[in-house]
PDB file of C-alpha atoms in Angstrom:
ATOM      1  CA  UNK H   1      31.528  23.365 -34.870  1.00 43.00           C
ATOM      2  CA  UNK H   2      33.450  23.406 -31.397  1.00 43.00           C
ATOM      3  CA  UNK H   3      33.431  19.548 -29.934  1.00 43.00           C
ATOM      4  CA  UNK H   4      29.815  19.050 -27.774  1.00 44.00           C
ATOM      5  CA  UNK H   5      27.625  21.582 -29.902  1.00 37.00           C
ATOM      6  CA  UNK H   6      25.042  20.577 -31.974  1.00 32.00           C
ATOM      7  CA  UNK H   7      23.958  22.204 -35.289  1.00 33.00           C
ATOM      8  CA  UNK H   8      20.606  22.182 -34.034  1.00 28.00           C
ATOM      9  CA  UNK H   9      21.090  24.308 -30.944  1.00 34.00           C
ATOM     10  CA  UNK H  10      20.011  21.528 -28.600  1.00 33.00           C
ATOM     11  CA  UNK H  11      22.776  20.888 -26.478  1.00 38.00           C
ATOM     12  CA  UNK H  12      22.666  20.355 -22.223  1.00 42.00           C
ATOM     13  CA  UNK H  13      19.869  22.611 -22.361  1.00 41.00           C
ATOM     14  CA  UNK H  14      17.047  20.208 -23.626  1.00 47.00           C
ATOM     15  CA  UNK H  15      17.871  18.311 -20.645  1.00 52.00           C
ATOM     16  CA  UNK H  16      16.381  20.676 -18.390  1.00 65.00           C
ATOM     17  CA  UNK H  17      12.589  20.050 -19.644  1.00 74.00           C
ATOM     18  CA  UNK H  18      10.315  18.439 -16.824  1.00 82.00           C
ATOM     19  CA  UNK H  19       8.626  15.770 -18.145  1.00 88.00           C
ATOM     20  CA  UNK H  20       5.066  16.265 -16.924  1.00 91.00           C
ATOM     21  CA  UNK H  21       2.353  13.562 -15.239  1.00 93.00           C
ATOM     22  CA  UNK H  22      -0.574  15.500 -15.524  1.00 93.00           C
ATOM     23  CA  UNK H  23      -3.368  13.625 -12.937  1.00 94.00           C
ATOM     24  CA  UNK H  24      -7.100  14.136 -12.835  1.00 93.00           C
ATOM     25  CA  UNK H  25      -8.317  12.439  -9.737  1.00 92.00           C
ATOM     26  CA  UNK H  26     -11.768  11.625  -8.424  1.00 87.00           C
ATOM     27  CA  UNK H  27     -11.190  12.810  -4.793  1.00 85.00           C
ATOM     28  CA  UNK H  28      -9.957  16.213  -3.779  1.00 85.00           C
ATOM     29  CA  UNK H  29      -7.990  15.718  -0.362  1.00 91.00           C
ATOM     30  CA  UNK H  30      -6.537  12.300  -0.415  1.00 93.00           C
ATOM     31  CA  UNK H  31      -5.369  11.788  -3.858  1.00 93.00           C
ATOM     32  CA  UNK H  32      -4.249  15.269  -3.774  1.00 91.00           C
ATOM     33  CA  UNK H  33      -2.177  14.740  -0.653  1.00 93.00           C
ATOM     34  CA  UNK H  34      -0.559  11.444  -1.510  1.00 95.00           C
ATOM     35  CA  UNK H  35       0.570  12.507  -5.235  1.00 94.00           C
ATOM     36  CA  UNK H  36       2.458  15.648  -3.536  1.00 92.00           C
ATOM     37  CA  UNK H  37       3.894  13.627  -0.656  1.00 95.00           C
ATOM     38  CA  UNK H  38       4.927  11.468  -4.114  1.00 95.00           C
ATOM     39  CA  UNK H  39       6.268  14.787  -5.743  1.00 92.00           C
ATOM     40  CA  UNK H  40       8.482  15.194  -2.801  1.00 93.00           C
ATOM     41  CA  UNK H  41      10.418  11.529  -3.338  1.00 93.00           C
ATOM     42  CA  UNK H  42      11.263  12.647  -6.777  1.00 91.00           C
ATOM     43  CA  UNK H  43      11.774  16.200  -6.413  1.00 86.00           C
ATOM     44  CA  UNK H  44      15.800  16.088  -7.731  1.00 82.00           C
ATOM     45  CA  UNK H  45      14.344  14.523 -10.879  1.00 83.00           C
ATOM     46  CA  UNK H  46      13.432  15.835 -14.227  1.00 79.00           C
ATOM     47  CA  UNK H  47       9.756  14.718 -13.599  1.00 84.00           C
ATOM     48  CA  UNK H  48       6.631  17.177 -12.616  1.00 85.00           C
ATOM     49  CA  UNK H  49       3.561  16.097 -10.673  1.00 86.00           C
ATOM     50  CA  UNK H  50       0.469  17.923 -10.929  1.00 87.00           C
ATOM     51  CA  UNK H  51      -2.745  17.417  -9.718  1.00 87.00           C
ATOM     52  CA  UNK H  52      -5.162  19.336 -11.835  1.00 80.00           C
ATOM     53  CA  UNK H  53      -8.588  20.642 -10.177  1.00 77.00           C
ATOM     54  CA  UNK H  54     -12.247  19.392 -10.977  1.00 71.00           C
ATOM     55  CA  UNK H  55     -15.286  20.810 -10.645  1.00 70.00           C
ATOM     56  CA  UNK H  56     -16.973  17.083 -10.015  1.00 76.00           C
ATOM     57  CA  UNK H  57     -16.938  13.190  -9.650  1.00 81.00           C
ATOM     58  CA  UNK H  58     -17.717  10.911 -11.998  1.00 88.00           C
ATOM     59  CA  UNK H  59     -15.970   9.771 -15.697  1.00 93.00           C
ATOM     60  CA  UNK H  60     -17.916  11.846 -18.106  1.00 92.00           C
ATOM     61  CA  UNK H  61     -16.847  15.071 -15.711  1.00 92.00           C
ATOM     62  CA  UNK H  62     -12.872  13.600 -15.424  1.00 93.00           C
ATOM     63  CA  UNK H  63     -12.307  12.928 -19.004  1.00 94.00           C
ATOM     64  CA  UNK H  64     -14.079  16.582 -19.592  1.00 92.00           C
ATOM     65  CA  UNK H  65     -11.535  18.072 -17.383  1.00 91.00           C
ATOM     66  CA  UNK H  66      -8.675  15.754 -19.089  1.00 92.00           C
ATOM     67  CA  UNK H  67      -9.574  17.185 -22.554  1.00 93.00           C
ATOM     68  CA  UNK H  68      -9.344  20.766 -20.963  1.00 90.00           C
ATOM     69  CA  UNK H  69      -6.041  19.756 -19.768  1.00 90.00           C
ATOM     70  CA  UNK H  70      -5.019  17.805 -23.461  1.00 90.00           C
ATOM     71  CA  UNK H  71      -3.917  20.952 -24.959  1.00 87.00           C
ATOM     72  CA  UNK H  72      -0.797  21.804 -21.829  1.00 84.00           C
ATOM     73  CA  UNK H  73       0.450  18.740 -23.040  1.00 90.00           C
ATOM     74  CA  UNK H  74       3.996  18.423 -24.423  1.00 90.00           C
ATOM     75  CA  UNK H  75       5.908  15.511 -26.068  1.00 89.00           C
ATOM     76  CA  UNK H  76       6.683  13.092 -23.339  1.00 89.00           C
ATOM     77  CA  UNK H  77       4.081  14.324 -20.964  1.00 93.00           C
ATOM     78  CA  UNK H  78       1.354  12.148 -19.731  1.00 95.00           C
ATOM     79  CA  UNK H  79      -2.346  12.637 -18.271  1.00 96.00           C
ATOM     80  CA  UNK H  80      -3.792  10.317 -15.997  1.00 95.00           C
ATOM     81  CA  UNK H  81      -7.655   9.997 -14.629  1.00 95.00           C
ATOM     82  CA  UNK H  82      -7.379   8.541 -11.476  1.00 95.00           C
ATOM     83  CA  UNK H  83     -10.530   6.853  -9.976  1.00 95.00           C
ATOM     84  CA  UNK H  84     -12.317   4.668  -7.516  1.00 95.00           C
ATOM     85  CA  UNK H  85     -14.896   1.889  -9.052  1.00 95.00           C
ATOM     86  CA  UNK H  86     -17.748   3.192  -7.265  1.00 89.00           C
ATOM     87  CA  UNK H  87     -20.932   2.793  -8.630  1.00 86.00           C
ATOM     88  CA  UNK H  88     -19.920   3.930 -12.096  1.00 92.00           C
ATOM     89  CA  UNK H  89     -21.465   1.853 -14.587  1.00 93.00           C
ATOM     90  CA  UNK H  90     -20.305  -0.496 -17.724  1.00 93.00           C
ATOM     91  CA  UNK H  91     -21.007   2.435 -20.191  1.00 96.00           C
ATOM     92  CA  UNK H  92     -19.047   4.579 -18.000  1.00 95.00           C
ATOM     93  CA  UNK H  93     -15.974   3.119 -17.867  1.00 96.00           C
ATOM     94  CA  UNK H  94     -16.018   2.229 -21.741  1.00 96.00           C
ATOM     95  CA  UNK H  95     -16.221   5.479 -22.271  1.00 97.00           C
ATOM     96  CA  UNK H  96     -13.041   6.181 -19.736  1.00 97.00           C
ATOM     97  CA  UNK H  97     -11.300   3.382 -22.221  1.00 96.00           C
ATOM     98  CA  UNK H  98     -12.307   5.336 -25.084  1.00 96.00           C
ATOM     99  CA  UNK H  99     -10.700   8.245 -24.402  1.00 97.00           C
ATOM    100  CA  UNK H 100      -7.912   6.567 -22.998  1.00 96.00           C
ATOM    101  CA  UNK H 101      -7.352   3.978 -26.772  1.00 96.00           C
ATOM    102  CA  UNK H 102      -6.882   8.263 -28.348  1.00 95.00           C
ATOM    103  CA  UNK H 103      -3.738   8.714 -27.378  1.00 94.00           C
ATOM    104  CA  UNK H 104      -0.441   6.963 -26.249  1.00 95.00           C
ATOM    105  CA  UNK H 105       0.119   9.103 -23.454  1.00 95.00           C
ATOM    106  CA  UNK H 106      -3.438   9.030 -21.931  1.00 97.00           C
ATOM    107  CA  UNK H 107      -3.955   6.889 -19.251  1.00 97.00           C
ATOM    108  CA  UNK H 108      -6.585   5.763 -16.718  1.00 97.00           C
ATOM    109  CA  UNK H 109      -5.621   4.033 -12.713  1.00 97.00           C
ATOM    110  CA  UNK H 110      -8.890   2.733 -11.708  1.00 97.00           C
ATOM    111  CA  UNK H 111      -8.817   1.096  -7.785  1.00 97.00           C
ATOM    112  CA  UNK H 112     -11.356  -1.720  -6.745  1.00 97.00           C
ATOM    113  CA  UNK H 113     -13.161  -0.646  -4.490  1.00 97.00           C
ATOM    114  CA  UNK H 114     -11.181   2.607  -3.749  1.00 96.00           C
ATOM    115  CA  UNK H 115      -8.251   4.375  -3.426  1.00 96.00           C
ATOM    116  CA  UNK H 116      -7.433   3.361  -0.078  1.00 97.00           C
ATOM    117  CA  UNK H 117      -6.303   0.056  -0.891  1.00 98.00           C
ATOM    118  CA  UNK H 118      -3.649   1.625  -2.807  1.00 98.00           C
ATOM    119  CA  UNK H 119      -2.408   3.488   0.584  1.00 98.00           C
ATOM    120  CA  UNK H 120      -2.644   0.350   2.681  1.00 98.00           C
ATOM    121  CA  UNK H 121      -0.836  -1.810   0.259  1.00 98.00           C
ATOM    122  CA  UNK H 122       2.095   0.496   1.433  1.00 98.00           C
ATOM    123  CA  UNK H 123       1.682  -0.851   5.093  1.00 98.00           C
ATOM    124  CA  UNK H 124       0.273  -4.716   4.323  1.00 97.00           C
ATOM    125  CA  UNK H 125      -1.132  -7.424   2.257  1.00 97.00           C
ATOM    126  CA  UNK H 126      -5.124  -6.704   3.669  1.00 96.00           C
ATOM    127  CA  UNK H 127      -7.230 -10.071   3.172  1.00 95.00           C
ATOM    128  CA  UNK H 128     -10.582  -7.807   3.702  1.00 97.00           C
ATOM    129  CA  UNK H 129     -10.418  -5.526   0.615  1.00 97.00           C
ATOM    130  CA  UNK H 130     -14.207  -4.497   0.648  1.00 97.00           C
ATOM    131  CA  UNK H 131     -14.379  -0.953   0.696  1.00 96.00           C
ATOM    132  CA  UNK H 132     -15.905  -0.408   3.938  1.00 97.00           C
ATOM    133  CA  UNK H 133     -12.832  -2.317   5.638  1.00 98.00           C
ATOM    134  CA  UNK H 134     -10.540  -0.546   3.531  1.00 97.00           C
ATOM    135  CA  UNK H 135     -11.241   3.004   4.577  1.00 96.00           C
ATOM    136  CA  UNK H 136     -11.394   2.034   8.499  1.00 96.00           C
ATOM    137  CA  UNK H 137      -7.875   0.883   7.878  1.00 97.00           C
ATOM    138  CA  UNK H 138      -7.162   4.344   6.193  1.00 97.00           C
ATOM    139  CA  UNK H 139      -8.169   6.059   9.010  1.00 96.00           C
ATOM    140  CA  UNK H 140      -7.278   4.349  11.833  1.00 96.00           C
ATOM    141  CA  UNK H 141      -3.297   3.955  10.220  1.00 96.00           C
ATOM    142  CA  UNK H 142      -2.605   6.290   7.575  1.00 97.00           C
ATOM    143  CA  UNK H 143      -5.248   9.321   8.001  1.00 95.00           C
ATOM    144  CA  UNK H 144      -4.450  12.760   9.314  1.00 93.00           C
ATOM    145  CA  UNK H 145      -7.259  14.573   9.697  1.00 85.00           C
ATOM    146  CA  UNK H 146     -10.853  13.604   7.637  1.00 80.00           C
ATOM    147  CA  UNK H 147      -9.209  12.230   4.801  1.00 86.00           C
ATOM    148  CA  UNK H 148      -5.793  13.380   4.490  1.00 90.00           C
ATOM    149  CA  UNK H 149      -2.512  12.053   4.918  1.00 95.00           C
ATOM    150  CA  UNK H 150      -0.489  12.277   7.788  1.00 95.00           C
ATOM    151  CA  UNK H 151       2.837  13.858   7.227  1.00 93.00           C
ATOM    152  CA  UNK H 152       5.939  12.734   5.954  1.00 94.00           C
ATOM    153  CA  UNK H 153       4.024   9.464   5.669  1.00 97.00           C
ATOM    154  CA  UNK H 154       5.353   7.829   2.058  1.00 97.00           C
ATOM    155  CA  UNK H 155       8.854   6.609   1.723  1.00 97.00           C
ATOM    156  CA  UNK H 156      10.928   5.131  -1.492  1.00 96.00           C
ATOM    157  CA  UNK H 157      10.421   1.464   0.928  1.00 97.00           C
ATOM    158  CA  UNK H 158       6.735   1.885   1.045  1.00 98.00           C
ATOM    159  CA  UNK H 159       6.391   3.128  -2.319  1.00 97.00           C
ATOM    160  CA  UNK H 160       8.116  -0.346  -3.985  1.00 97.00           C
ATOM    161  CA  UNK H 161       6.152  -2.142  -1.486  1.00 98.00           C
ATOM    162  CA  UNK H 162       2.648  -1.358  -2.920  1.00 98.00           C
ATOM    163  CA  UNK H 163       3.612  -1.217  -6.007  1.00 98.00           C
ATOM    164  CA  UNK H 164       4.762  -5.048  -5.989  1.00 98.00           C
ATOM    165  CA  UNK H 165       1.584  -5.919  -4.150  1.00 98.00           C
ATOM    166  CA  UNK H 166      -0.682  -3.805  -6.193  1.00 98.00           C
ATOM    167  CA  UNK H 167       0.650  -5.384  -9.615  1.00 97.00           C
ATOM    168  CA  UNK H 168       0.890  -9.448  -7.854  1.00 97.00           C
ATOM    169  CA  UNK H 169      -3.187  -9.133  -7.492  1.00 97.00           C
ATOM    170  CA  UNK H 170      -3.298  -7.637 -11.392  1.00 96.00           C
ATOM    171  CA  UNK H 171      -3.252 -10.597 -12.578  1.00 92.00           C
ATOM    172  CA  UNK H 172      -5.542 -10.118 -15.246  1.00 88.00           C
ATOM    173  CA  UNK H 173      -4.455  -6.795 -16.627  1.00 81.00           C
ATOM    174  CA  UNK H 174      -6.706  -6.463 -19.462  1.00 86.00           C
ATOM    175  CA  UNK H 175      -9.056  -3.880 -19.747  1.00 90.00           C
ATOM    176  CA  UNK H 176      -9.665  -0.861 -17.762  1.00 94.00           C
ATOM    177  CA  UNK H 177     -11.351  -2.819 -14.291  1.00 96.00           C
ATOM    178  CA  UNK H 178      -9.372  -4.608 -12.440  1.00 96.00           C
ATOM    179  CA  UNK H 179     -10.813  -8.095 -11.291  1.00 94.00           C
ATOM    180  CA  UNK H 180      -9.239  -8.631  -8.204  1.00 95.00           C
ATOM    181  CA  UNK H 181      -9.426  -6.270  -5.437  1.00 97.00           C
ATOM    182  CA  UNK H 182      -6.594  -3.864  -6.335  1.00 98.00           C
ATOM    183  CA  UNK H 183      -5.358  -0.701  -7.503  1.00 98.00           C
ATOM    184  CA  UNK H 184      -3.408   0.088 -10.970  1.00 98.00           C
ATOM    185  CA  UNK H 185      -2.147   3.471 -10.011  1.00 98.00           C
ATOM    186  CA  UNK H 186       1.257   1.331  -9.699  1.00 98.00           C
ATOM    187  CA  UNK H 187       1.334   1.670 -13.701  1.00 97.00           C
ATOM    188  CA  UNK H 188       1.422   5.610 -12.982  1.00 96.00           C
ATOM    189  CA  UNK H 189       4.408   5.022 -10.864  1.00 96.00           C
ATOM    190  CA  UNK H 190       6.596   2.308 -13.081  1.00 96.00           C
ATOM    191  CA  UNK H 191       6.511   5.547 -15.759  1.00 95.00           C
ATOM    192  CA  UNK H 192       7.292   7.686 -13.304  1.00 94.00           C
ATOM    193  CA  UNK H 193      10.207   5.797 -12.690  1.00 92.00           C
ATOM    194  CA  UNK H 194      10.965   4.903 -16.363  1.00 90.00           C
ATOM    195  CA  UNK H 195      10.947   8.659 -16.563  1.00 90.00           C
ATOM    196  CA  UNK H 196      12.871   9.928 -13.473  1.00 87.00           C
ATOM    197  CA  UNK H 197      15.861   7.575 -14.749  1.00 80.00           C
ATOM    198  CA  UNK H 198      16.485   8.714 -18.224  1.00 68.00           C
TER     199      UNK H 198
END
């Protein structure tokens, strides 16, 4: 064999696979918008983001649409349910852990109380995380529109700021709530990261 080929026909070319984050989210226009301004920081990378549609709210419908979306799923792919606390209940969210204990690469980023906190842990450290205080926040500083994002609006520094502040209030990581006011979908971005730099 000429130096550099393999015998099993998997040379450069198996480099060129996207490895895919499959999300699920709860809310249809600012998830949506902040995991495509996300798509755009790590657009030279071998990574795809992909917000997949649903038909409604609530864990029973997400992890319906996530075992819809099970069968797209290559090795090294992941699929994420991304969701607010709400008013789900106890039963609820065991189920979410349930489906989430079936497979390595299924995951669940739950935020207490809601995704916003997420957004403004990219701007500051709030000391009122109730959810009412949370979306004013969002829409006096971050919101474009109703509830989308205004443009051009996440950056690489932003990004690494949340994420640190997100996972400093995690400080009891186990199970699928956090305690403290806070939002996991920094574990979605650590792989994304792990991923983007292999």
């Amino acid at each position: 064999m000429s130096k550099g080929s393999s015998r099993f026909g998997r040379g450069k070319a198996s480099r060129s696979y996207k490895r895919r984050f499959l999300l699920i989210c709860e809310g249809d226009v600012t998830e949506p918008d902040y995991f495509n301004q996300l798509r755009m920081l790590y657009r030279d990378s071998l990574i795809e983001l992909k917000c997949l549609n649903r038909q409604h709210s609530g864990p029973h419908s997400l992890i319906k649409r996530a075992n819809q979306a099970k069968h797209d799923l290559q090795k090294g792919d992941e699929l994420w349910i991304i969701l607010d606390v709400d008013e789900w209940t106890d039963d609820q969210f065991m189920a979410l852990e349930k489906w989430s204990s079936q497979q390595e690469n299924y995951h669940v980023a739950v935020s207490k109380p809601c995704f916003e906190i997420w957004l403004i842990f990219h701007e500051k450290n709030p000391n009122n995380c109730s959810k009412k205080a949370c979306q004013a926040y969002f829409e006096r500083n971050i919101a474009s529109g109703e509830k989308g994002l205004r443009a051009n609006w996440l950056t690489p520094d932003k990004l690494q700021v949340a994420i640190s502040r997100a996972k400093a209030r995690d400080t009891r990581p186990q199970g699928i709530v956090p305690d403290a006011p806070t939002s996991r979908v920094y574990l979605l971005i650590e792989n994304i990261d792990e991923a983007s730099s292999v």
